[in-house]
PDB file of C-alpha atoms in Angstrom:
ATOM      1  CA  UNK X   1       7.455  -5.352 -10.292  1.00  0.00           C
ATOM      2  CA  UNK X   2       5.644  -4.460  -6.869  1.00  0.00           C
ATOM      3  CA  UNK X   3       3.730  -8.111  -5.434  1.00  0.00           C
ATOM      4  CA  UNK X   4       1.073  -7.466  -2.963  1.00  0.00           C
ATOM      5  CA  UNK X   5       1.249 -10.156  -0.874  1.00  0.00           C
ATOM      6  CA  UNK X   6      -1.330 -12.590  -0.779  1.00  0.00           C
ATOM      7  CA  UNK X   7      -4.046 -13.574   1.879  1.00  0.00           C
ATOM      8  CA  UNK X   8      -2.295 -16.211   3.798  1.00  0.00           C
ATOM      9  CA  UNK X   9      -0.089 -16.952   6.596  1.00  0.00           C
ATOM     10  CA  UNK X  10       2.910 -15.183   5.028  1.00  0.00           C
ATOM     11  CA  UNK X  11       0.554 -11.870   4.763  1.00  0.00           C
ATOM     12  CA  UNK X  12      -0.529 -12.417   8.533  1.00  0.00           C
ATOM     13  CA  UNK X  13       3.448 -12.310   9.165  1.00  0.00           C
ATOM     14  CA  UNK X  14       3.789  -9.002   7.234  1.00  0.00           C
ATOM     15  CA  UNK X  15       1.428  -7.641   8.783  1.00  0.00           C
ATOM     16  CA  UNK X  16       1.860  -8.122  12.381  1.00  0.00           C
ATOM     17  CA  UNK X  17       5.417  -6.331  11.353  1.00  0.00           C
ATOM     18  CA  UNK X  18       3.439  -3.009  10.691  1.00  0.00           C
ATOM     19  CA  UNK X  19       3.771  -0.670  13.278  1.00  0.00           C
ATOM     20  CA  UNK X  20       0.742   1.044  12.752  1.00  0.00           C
ATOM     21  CA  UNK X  21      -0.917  -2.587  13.398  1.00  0.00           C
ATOM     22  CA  UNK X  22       1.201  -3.244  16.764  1.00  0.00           C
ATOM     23  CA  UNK X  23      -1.439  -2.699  19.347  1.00  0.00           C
ATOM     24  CA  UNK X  24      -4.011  -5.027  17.406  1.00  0.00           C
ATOM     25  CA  UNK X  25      -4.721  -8.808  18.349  1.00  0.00           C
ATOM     26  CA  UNK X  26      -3.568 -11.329  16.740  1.00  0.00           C
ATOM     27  CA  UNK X  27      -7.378 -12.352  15.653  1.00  0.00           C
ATOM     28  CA  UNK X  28      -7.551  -8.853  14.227  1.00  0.00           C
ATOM     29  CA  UNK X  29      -4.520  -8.942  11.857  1.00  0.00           C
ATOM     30  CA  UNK X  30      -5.522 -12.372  11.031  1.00  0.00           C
ATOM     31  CA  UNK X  31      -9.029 -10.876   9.735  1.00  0.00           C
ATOM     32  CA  UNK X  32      -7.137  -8.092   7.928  1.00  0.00           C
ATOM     33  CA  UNK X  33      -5.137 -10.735   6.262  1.00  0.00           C
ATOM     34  CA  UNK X  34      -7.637 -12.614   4.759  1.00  0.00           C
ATOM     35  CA  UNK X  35      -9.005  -9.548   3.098  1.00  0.00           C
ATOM     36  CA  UNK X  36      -5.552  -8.841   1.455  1.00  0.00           C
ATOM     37  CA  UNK X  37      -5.981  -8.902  -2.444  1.00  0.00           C
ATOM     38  CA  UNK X  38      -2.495  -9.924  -4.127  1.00  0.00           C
ATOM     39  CA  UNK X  39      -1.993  -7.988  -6.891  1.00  0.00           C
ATOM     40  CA  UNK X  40       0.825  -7.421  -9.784  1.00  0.00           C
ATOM     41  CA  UNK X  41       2.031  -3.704 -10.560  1.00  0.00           C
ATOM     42  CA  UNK X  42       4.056  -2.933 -13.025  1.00  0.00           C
ATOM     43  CA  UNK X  43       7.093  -0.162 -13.339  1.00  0.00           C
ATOM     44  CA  UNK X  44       5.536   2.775 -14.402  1.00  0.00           C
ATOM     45  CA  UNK X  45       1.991   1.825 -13.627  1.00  0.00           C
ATOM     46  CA  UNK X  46      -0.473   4.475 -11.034  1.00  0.00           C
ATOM     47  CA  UNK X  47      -2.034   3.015  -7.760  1.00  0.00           C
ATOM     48  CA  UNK X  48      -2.748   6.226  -6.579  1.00  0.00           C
ATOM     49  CA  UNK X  49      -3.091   9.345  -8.288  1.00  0.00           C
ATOM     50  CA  UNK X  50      -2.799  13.182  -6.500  1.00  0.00           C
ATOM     51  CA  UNK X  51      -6.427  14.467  -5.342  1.00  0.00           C
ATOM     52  CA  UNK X  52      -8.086  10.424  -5.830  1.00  0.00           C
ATOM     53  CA  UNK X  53      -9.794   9.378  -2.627  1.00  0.00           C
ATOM     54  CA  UNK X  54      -7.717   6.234  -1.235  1.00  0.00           C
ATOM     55  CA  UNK X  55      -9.362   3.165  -1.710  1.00  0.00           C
ATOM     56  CA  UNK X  56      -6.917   0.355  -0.556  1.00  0.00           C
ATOM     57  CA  UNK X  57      -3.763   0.079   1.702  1.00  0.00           C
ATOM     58  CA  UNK X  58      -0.921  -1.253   0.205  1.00  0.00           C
ATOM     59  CA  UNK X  59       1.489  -3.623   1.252  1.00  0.00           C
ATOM     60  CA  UNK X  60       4.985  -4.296  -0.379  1.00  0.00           C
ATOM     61  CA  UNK X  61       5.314  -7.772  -0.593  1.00  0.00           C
ATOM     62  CA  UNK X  62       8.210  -7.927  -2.532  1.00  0.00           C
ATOM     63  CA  UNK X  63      10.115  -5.614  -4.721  1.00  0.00           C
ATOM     64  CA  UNK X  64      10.398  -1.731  -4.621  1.00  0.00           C
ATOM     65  CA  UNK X  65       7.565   0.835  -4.854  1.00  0.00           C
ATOM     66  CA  UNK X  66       8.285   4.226  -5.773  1.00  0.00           C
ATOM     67  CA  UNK X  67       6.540   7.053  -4.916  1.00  0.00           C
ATOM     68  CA  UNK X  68       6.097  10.307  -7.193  1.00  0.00           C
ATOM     69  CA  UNK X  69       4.421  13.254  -7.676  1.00  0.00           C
ATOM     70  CA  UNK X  70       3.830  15.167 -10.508  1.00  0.00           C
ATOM     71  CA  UNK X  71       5.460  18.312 -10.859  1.00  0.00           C
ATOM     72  CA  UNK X  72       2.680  21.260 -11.393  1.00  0.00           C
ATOM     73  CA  UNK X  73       2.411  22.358 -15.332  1.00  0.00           C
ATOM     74  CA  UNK X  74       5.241  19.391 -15.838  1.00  0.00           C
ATOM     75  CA  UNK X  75       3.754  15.948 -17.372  1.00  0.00           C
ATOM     76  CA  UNK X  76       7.153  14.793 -17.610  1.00  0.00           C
ATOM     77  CA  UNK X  77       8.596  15.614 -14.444  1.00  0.00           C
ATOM     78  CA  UNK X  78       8.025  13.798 -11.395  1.00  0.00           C
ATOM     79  CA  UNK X  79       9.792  14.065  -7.561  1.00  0.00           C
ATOM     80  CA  UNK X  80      10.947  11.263  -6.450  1.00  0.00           C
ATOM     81  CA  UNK X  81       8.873  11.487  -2.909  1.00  0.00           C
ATOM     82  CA  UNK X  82       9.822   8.035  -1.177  1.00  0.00           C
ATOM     83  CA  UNK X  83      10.791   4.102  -2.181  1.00  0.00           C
ATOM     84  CA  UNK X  84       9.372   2.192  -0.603  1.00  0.00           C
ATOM     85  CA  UNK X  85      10.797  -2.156   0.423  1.00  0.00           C
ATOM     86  CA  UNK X  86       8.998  -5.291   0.853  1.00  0.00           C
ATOM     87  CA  UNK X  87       7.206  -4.665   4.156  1.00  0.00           C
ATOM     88  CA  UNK X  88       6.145  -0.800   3.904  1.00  0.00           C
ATOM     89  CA  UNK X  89       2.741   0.168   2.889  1.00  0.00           C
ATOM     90  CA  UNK X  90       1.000   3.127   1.983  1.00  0.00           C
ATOM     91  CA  UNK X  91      -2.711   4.442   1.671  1.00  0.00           C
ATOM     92  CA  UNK X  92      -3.407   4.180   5.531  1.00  0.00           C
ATOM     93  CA  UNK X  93      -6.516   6.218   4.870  1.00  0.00           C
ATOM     94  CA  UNK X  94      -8.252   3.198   3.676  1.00  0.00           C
ATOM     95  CA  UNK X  95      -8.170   1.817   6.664  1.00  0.00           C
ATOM     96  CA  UNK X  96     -10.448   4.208   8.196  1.00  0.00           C
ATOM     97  CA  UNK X  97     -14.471   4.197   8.121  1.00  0.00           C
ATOM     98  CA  UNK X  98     -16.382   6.896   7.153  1.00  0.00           C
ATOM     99  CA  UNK X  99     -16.766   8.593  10.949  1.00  0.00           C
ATOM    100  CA  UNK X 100     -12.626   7.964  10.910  1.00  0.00           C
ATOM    101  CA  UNK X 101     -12.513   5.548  13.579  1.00  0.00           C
ATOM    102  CA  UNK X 102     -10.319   2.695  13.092  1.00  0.00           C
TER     103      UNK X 102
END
């Protein structure tokens, strides 16, 4: 199971131990926390598929999140590309407005 943490003080924590989210205040991560969404994935489950526009940044809050990608003309074969640990995230892009300024 992948947890994404909840919107309290122990998601402030994780985030203010993002790099990406180093140079921000601590008002700002504070904000970002209270928008964070927990949510319960399960093994074998999609949060993001190849080609979707990324709609949320996610944030291990515990457990391990693996990331694959479909082999071309192979629905049963998938690369390993990355696991990630309680504390990594992935779909930056989300972060972003629509002029891509953060």
């Amino acid at each position: 199971y992948l947890k994404i943490t909840a919107p309290d003080a122990q998601g402030s924590t994780l985030l203010r131990e993002l790099n990406f989210l180093a140079p921000c205040s601590l008002q700002h991560v504070a904000v970002l926390a209270s928008l964070l969404e927990p949510r319960l994935a399960r093994h074998g489950e999609f949060l993001v598929k190849v080609g979707e526009r990324v709609r949320a940044c996610h944030v291990v809050g515990t457990g391990i999140c693996t990331l694959r990608v479909q082999i071309s003309g192979m629905k049963s074969r998938n690369l390993i590309a990355q696991e990630l640990a309680s504390g990594a995230c992935f779909g930056h892009g989300a972060l972003l407005d629509a002029r891509g300024i953060c």
